[in-house]
Coordinates of N, CA and C in Angstrom, one line a residue:
M153 N 0.9 -1.1 0.1 CA -0.1 -0.1 -0.4 C 0.9 1.1 -0.2
T154 N 0.6 1.8 -0.8 CA 1.6 3.4 -0.9 C 1.2 4.7 -0.4
T155 N 2.0 5.3 0.7 CA 1.3 6.7 1.4 C 1.5 7.7 0.7
T156 N 0.7 8.8 0.6 CA 1.5 9.9 -0.5 C 1.8 11.1 1.1
I157 N 2.6 10.9 1.4 CA 3.3 12.8 1.6 C 3.1 13.2 1.7
T158 N 2.3 14.7 2.9 CA 2.4 15.9 1.4 C 3.8 16.3 1.7
A159 N 4.0 17.9 0.3 CA 4.4 18.2 1.0 C 5.1 19.4 1.9
V160 N 6.5 19.5 2.4 CA 6.8 20.1 2.9 C 7.6 21.5 2.7
D161 N 6.5 22.8 3.4 CA 7.6 23.5 2.7 C 8.8 23.9 3.4
N162 N 9.2 23.4 4.7 CA 10.4 23.9 5.4 C 10.2 22.3 6.2
E163 N 12.3 22.4 6.3 CA 12.4 21.3 7.0 C 12.3 20.6 8.1
T164 N 12.0 22.0 8.6 CA 12.3 21.7 10.4 C 10.5 21.3 10.1
H165 N 9.6 21.4 9.6 CA 8.3 20.8 9.9 C 8.4 19.5 10.9
I166 N 9.2 18.4 10.3 CA 9.2 16.9 11.2 C 10.3 17.4 11.9
E167 N 10.5 16.5 13.3 CA 11.2 16.1 13.3 C 11.4 14.6 13.7
H168 N 12.8 13.8 14.0 CA 12.6 12.1 14.7 C 13.4 12.0 16.1
G169 N 12.8 11.2 16.6 CA 13.6 10.2 16.9 C 13.4 8.6 17.7
V170 N 14.2 8.0 18.0 CA 14.6 6.7 18.1 C 14.2 6.1 19.6
L171 N 13.9 4.9 18.9 CA 12.8 4.6 20.4 C 13.3 3.1 20.3
I172 N 13.9 3.0 22.2 CA 14.2 1.3 22.0 C 13.0 1.1 22.9
D173 N 13.4 -0.5 22.6 CA 12.5 -1.7 23.3 C 13.9 -2.2 24.2
V174 N 14.2 -2.5 25.2 CA 15.6 -3.4 25.1 C 14.8 -4.8 26.4
V175 N 14.9 -5.7 26.3 CA 14.8 -6.6 27.0 C 16.1 -7.2 27.5
I176 N 16.4 -7.1 29.0 CA 17.5 -7.7 30.4 C 16.5 -8.6 30.4
N177 N 16.8 -10.2 30.7 CA 16.7 -10.5 32.1 C 15.1 -10.0 32.2
G178 N 14.5 -10.6 31.1 CA 12.7 -10.7 31.6 C 12.8 -9.4 31.7
T179 N 13.1 -8.2 32.1 CA 13.0 -7.0 32.9 C 12.8 -5.8 30.9
T180 N 11.6 -5.7 30.7 CA 12.4 -4.9 29.3 C 12.3 -3.1 30.1
F181 N 13.1 -2.4 28.8 CA 13.6 -0.7 29.7 C 12.6 -0.8 28.1
Y182 N 11.9 0.6 28.7 CA 12.6 1.4 27.6 C 13.0 3.1 27.2
V183 N 13.7 3.5 26.1 CA 14.1 4.3 26.5 C 14.0 5.0 24.9
S184 N 14.1 6.1 24.6 CA 14.2 6.8 23.5 C 15.0 8.5 23.7
N185 N 15.8 9.0 22.2 CA 17.1 10.2 22.2 C 16.1 11.6 22.1
T186 N 14.2 10.6 22.7 CA 13.4 12.8 22.0 C 14.0 13.2 23.3
R187 N 13.8 14.5 23.4 CA 13.0 16.0 25.1 C 12.1 15.4 25.5
F188 N 11.0 14.9 25.1 CA 9.8 14.4 25.6 C 9.8 13.5 26.2
A189 N 8.9 13.0 26.4 CA 7.8 12.0 26.7 C 7.1 11.3 25.2
V190 N 7.5 9.7 25.1 CA 6.1 9.2 23.7 C 5.9 8.0 23.9
T191 N 4.6 8.1 24.1 CA 4.0 6.8 24.3 C 3.1 6.0 22.8
Y192 N 4.4 4.6 22.8 CA 3.8 3.3 21.9 C 3.7 2.2 22.4
N193 N 2.3 2.0 21.4 CA 2.3 0.5 22.0 C 2.0 0.3 23.8
G194 N 1.1 2.3 24.0 CA 0.8 1.5 25.2 C 2.4 1.7 26.2
H195 N 3.5 1.7 26.0 CA 4.7 1.7 27.1 C 4.9 3.2 27.2
S196 N 5.9 3.9 28.0 CA 6.4 5.3 28.0 C 7.6 5.7 27.5
Y197 N 8.2 5.7 26.7 CA 9.3 6.1 27.1 C 9.9 6.9 27.5
T198 N 11.0 6.5 28.3 CA 12.3 7.1 29.0 C 12.5 8.2 27.9
P199 N 12.4 10.4 27.7 CA 13.3 11.0 27.1 C 15.0 10.7 27.9
L200 N 15.5 10.6 27.3 CA 17.3 10.6 27.3 C 17.5 11.6 26.4
A201 N 17.4 12.2 25.4 CA 18.3 13.5 24.3 C 19.3 13.0 24.7
G202 N 20.1 14.0 24.5 CA 21.7 13.2 23.9 C 22.6 12.3 24.9
F203 N 21.6 12.1 26.4 CA 22.2 11.1 26.6 C 23.0 9.6 25.8
L204 N 21.7 9.7 24.8 CA 21.0 8.5 24.5 C 21.9 8.9 22.4
S205 N 22.5 7.2 22.2 CA 22.9 7.7 20.9 C 23.2 6.0 20.4
V206 N 22.8 5.8 18.5 CA 22.6 4.0 18.5 C 23.4 5.2 17.4
S207 N 24.4 3.9 16.8 CA 24.5 4.2 15.1 C 24.2 4.2 14.0
E208 N 25.3 3.5 13.1 CA 23.9 4.4 12.2 C 23.4 2.7 11.3
I209 N 22.2 2.4 10.7 CA 21.2 1.3 10.9 C 21.7 1.8 8.8
Q210 N 22.7 0.4 8.8 CA 22.2 0.1 7.1 C 20.9 -0.3 6.6
N211 N 20.6 1.0 5.6 CA 19.0 0.6 4.0 C 19.6 0.1 3.1
N212 N 19.6 -0.3 3.2 CA 19.4 -1.9 2.4 C 17.9 -2.5 1.2
I213 N 17.9 -2.6 0.2 CA 17.5 -2.9 -0.3 C 16.6 -4.4 0.0
S214 N 17.2 -5.0 0.5 CA 17.6 -7.2 1.1 C 17.7 -6.4 2.5
N215 N 18.0 -7.7 3.1 CA 18.2 -7.4 4.3 C 19.2 -7.8 4.8
S216 N 19.5 -7.1 5.3 CA 21.2 -6.7 5.9 C 21.5 -7.0 7.1
N217 N 22.7 -8.5 7.5 CA 23.4 -9.5 9.0 C 24.1 -7.8 9.6
S218 N 24.1 -6.5 9.2 CA 25.2 -4.7 10.4 C 24.7 -5.5 11.8
D219 N 25.7 -5.0 12.5 CA 25.5 -5.0 13.4 C 25.1 -3.4 14.6
I220 N 24.8 -3.2 15.1 CA 24.9 -1.3 15.9 C 24.6 -1.5 16.9
Q221 N 25.0 -0.3 17.5 CA 25.7 0.2 18.7 C 25.5 0.9 19.1
V222 N 24.7 1.1 20.6 CA 23.4 1.8 21.7 C 24.4 2.3 22.4
S223 N 24.5 3.3 22.8 CA 25.4 4.4 24.1 C 24.5 5.2 24.9
L224 N 24.6 5.0 26.3 CA 24.2 5.2 27.1 C 25.2 6.7 27.6
S225 N 25.5 7.4 28.2 CA 26.4 8.1 28.5 C 26.0 9.2 29.1
G226 N 27.0 10.0 30.3 CA 27.3 11.2 31.1 C 25.8 10.2 33.0
I227 N 25.3 8.9 32.8 CA 25.6 8.4 34.2 C 26.1 8.6 35.4
P228 N 26.1 9.1 35.9 CA 26.3 9.9 37.8 C 27.2 8.6 38.3
S229 N 27.9 8.7 39.3 CA 27.7 7.9 39.8 C 27.0 6.9 40.6
A230 N 25.9 7.8 41.1 CA 25.3 8.2 42.4 C 24.0 6.9 41.4
A231 N 24.1 7.1 40.3 CA 23.0 5.9 39.6 C 23.0 4.7 39.6
F232 N 24.8 4.9 39.5 CA 25.8 3.8 38.7 C 26.0 3.0 39.8
N233 N 26.1 1.2 39.5 CA 27.0 0.9 40.7 C 27.9 -0.2 39.5
A234 N 28.7 -0.1 38.7 CA 29.4 -1.8 38.0 C 29.7 -2.6 38.3
T235 N 29.6 -2.5 39.7 CA 29.3 -4.6 40.0 C 28.0 -5.2 40.0
D236 N 27.1 -3.5 40.3 CA 25.6 -4.4 39.8 C 25.7 -4.4 38.1
L237 N 26.4 -4.0 37.9 CA 25.8 -4.3 35.7 C 26.4 -6.1 35.8
L238 N 28.2 -6.0 36.4 CA 28.8 -7.9 36.8 C 26.9 -8.5 36.5
N239 N 26.6 -8.6 37.3 CA 25.2 -9.9 38.0 C 24.7 -9.1 37.3
I240 N 24.6 -8.9 35.6 CA 23.2 -9.2 35.5 C 23.5 -9.7 34.2
Q241 N 23.1 -10.3 33.7 CA 23.3 -10.4 32.4 C 22.6 -10.4 31.2
I242 N 23.7 -9.8 30.2 CA 23.8 -8.3 29.6 C 23.5 -8.8 28.5
K243 N 24.5 -9.8 27.8 CA 24.0 -10.7 26.8 C 23.7 -12.1 26.1
G244 N 22.6 -11.8 24.9 CA 21.5 -12.3 24.6 C 20.0 -12.2 24.6
G245 N 20.4 -10.6 25.9 CA 19.6 -10.1 25.2 C 18.5 -9.4 24.0
N246 N 17.2 -9.2 23.6 CA 15.9 -8.5 22.9 C 16.8 -7.2 22.5
I247 N 17.0 -6.8 21.0 CA 17.1 -5.5 21.4 C 15.8 -5.1 20.5
K248 N 15.1 -4.3 20.6 CA 14.1 -3.2 19.3 C 14.2 -2.3 19.1
V249 N 14.6 -1.1 17.2 CA 14.6 0.3 17.6 C 13.8 0.6 16.6
Y250 N 13.1 1.8 16.9 CA 12.2 1.9 15.9 C 12.2 3.6 16.1
R251 N 11.9 3.7 14.6 CA 12.1 5.6 14.3 C 11.0 6.2 14.3
V252 N 11.0 7.1 15.0 CA 9.1 7.5 15.1 C 9.5 9.2 15.2
F253 N 8.4 9.3 13.9 CA 9.0 10.6 13.7 C 6.8 11.9 14.1
F254 N 7.5 13.2 14.6 CA 6.6 13.1 15.6 C 7.0 15.4 14.4
D255 N 5.0 16.2 15.3 CA 5.3 17.4 14.8 C 5.8 18.5 16.1
P256 N 7.3 18.9 15.7 CA 8.2 19.6 17.3 C 6.8 20.7 18.1
N257 N 6.1 20.9 16.9 CA 4.8 22.4 18.0 C 4.3 21.8 18.9
T258 N 3.9 19.7 18.4 CA 2.7 19.7 19.1 C 3.1 18.9 19.9
Q259 N 4.2 17.9 20.3 CA 5.3 17.3 20.2 C 4.1 15.9 20.4
L260 N 3.7 15.8 19.2 CA 2.0 14.4 19.5 C 3.5 13.5 17.6
V261 N 3.5 12.6 17.5 CA 3.6 11.6 17.1 C 2.7 12.1 15.5
Q262 N 3.2 11.9 14.4 CA 2.6 12.7 13.7 C 1.5 11.0 13.2
T263 N 0.3 11.7 13.0 CA 0.0 10.2 11.9 C -0.1 10.7 10.6
I264 N -1.0 9.9 9.2 CA -1.2 10.3 8.9 C -2.5 9.3 8.4
S265 N -3.5 9.4 7.5 CA -4.7 8.1 8.0 C -5.0 7.7 9.2
G266 N -4.7 8.3 9.9 CA -5.0 7.8 11.0 C -3.8 6.9 11.9
I267 N -2.7 6.8 11.1 CA -2.2 5.5 11.4 C -0.6 6.5 11.6
K268 N 0.0 6.2 13.3 CA 1.1 6.5 13.5 C 2.2 6.5 13.1
Q269 N 2.8 7.3 13.1 CA 4.4 7.4 11.9 C 5.6 7.2 12.8
I270 N 5.3 5.1 13.3 CA 6.5 4.7 13.9 C 6.9 3.9 13.2
F271 N 7.8 3.4 12.8 CA 8.9 1.7 12.6 C 9.7 1.5 12.9
Q272 N 9.9 0.2 12.6 CA 10.7 -0.4 12.9 C 12.0 -0.8 12.9
R273 N 12.5 -0.3 12.9 CA 14.3 0.2 12.3 C 15.4 -1.3 12.3
F274 N 15.6 -2.2 13.7 CA 16.5 -2.6 13.7 C 16.0 -4.0 14.9
N275 N 15.6 -4.9 14.6 CA 14.9 -6.0 16.2 C 17.0 -7.1 15.5
G276 N 17.5 -7.0 17.3 CA 18.8 -7.8 17.6 C 18.8 -8.6 18.6
I277 N 19.5 -9.0 18.8 CA 20.5 -9.0 20.5 C 21.9 -9.2 20.8
I278 N 21.8 -8.7 21.8 CA 22.7 -7.9 22.3 C 24.3 -9.3 22.6
N279 N 25.8 -8.8 22.0 CA 27.1 -9.5 21.9 C 27.4 -9.4 22.5
N280 N 27.5 -7.9 23.2 CA 28.5 -7.4 23.6 C 28.2 -6.1 24.7
Y281 N 29.2 -6.0 25.7 CA 28.5 -4.5 25.9 C 30.3 -3.9 26.8
A282 N 30.1 -2.8 27.0 CA 31.5 -1.8 27.5 C 30.7 -0.9 27.9
V283 N 31.9 -1.0 29.1 CA 31.2 0.2 29.8 C 33.0 1.3 30.7
Q284 N 32.3 2.4 30.6 CA 33.6 3.3 30.0 C 33.5 4.7 31.9
E285 N 34.6 4.3 32.2 CA 34.3 5.3 33.7 C 34.7 6.5 33.4
D286 N 34.5 7.4 33.5 CA 35.3 9.0 32.9 C 35.0 10.0 34.7
L287 N 36.7 10.1 34.9 CA 36.2 10.3 36.4 C 37.2 12.2 36.4
D288 N 36.0 12.7 36.5 CA 36.7 14.4 36.8 C 36.7 14.7 38.2
Q289 N 38.6 15.1 37.9 CA 39.2 15.3 39.4 C 39.4 16.7 38.9
N290 N 39.2 17.5 38.0 CA 39.1 19.2 37.8 C 38.7 19.9 39.2
S291 N 36.7 19.5 39.9 CA 36.7 20.5 40.4 C 36.5 19.9 41.9
T292 N 36.3 20.7 43.4 CA 36.3 20.6 44.4 C 36.1 19.0 44.6
N293 N 35.1 18.5 43.9 CA 34.7 17.2 44.6 C 34.5 15.6 42.9
A294 N 35.4 15.7 43.4 CA 35.7 14.4 42.3 C 34.6 13.9 41.8
S295 N 33.7 13.8 40.7 CA 33.0 13.2 39.7 C 32.8 11.7 38.7
T296 N 33.0 10.7 39.4 CA 32.8 9.8 37.6 C 31.4 10.0 37.5
T297 N 31.6 9.5 36.2 CA 30.3 9.3 35.5 C 30.5 7.8 33.9
H298 N 29.7 7.3 34.4 CA 29.6 6.1 33.2 C 29.2 6.1 31.6
N299 N 30.1 5.6 30.4 CA 28.9 5.9 29.6 C 29.4 4.3 29.3
I300 N 27.2 3.5 28.8 CA 28.0 2.0 28.1 C 27.6 2.3 27.2
T301 N 28.4 0.3 26.2 CA 27.8 1.0 24.7 C 27.7 -0.8 24.8
I302 N 26.6 -1.0 24.4 CA 26.1 -2.8 23.8 C 25.7 -2.9 22.6
T303 N 27.4 -3.8 21.9 CA 26.8 -4.3 20.8 C 25.1 -4.9 20.3
C304 N 24.9 -4.5 18.8 CA 24.0 -5.1 18.6 C 23.9 -6.0 17.3
S305 N 24.0 -7.9 17.8 CA 23.7 -8.6 15.9 C 22.3 -8.4 15.7
S306 N 21.6 -7.9 14.0 CA 20.5 -7.9 13.3 C 19.8 -9.5 14.0
I307 N 18.9 -10.7 13.3 CA 18.3 -11.5 13.9 C 19.6 -12.0 12.8
L308 N 19.0 -11.8 11.6 CA 19.4 -12.4 10.6 C 21.1 -12.6 10.3
S309 N 21.9 -11.5 10.9 CA 23.2 -12.3 11.4 C 23.6 -13.7 12.1
I310 N 22.9 -13.5 14.3 CA 22.3 -14.9 13.8 C 22.1 -16.0 13.5
L311 N 20.8 -15.6 13.5 CA 20.9 -17.1 11.6 C 22.2 -17.7 11.1
E312 N 22.7 -16.2 10.6 CA 23.8 -17.0 9.6 C 24.9 -17.5 10.1
N313 N 25.7 -17.1 11.8 CA 26.1 -18.0 12.4 C 25.1 -19.3 12.7
R314 N 24.4 -19.8 12.9 CA 23.5 -20.8 13.2 C 24.8 -22.9 12.7
V315 N 24.8 -23.0 13.4 CA 25.4 -24.4 13.3 C 24.0 -25.2 12.3
S316 N 25.1 -25.8 11.0 CA 23.9 -27.0 10.4 C 24.8 -28.4 10.3
G317 N 24.2 -29.4 10.4 CA 24.5 -30.6 9.8 C 24.1 -31.6 10.7
R318 N 24.6 -32.2 10.8 CA 24.3 -33.9 11.6 C 26.5 -33.7 12.6
R319 N 26.1 -34.4 13.7 CA 27.9 -34.9 14.6 C 27.0 -36.2 13.6
T320 N 28.4 -36.5 13.8 CA 28.5 -38.4 13.4 C 29.1 -39.1 14.7
N321 N 29.7 -37.7 15.5 CA 30.5 -38.7 16.7 C 29.4 -39.5 17.5
R322 N 30.4 -40.6 18.4 CA 29.6 -41.7 18.6 C 28.2 -41.0 19.5
T323 N 28.4 -40.7 21.0 CA 27.9 -39.9 22.1 C 27.0 -39.1 20.9
S324 N 26.4 -38.5 20.3 CA 25.3 -36.7 19.1 C 25.3 -38.5 18.7
Y325 N 25.4 -39.6 18.5 CA 24.1 -40.5 17.6 C 24.2 -41.1 18.6
N326 N 24.5 -41.8 19.7 CA 23.3 -42.1 20.9 C 22.5 -41.8 21.3
Y327 N 22.8 -40.3 21.7 CA 21.5 -39.7 22.0 C 20.9 -39.3 21.1
R328 N 20.8 -39.0 20.0 CA 20.1 -39.1 19.2 C 19.0 -39.8 18.8
Y329 N 19.0 -41.3 18.2 CA 18.6 -42.2 17.3 C 18.5 -43.1 18.0
L330 N 19.4 -43.0 19.9 CA 18.7 -44.8 20.3 C 18.6 -44.2 21.7

């Protein structure tokens, strides 16, 4: 179905943002890089503005198996304990990235023919993460901020790395066929 978007006189009439669903250990976190809360599918996305960034997502006509990186920066040490992060199973978590278009004047999600203009851009699995600590020693009160970067592989990439074929050792044969 083709949708025609009316002409825009000035490109500042349309803004976009990124919505991210991250599922880690059965807990889903809803975050966005917008400066205000966005509600989609009954979930309110926490606005993190410039503290959340997403690397470029490849646009191809065919499916691609590219990886992306999602970074959360400027987390104060009072709100983050690095040892707690080590006790959480982050790898293997699911992530979905959506692009949302909204009207900057009303702060509402754009709709065309009653359909919200939110599109899924990425669906994948977290395969790695990194934590960086920045210590500010210039002020009278030394403070630490943290940056968390997660690397995510697309579902297609995971399927390409799947082991296929038949195992021929005696133990595997006995387990399967006897």
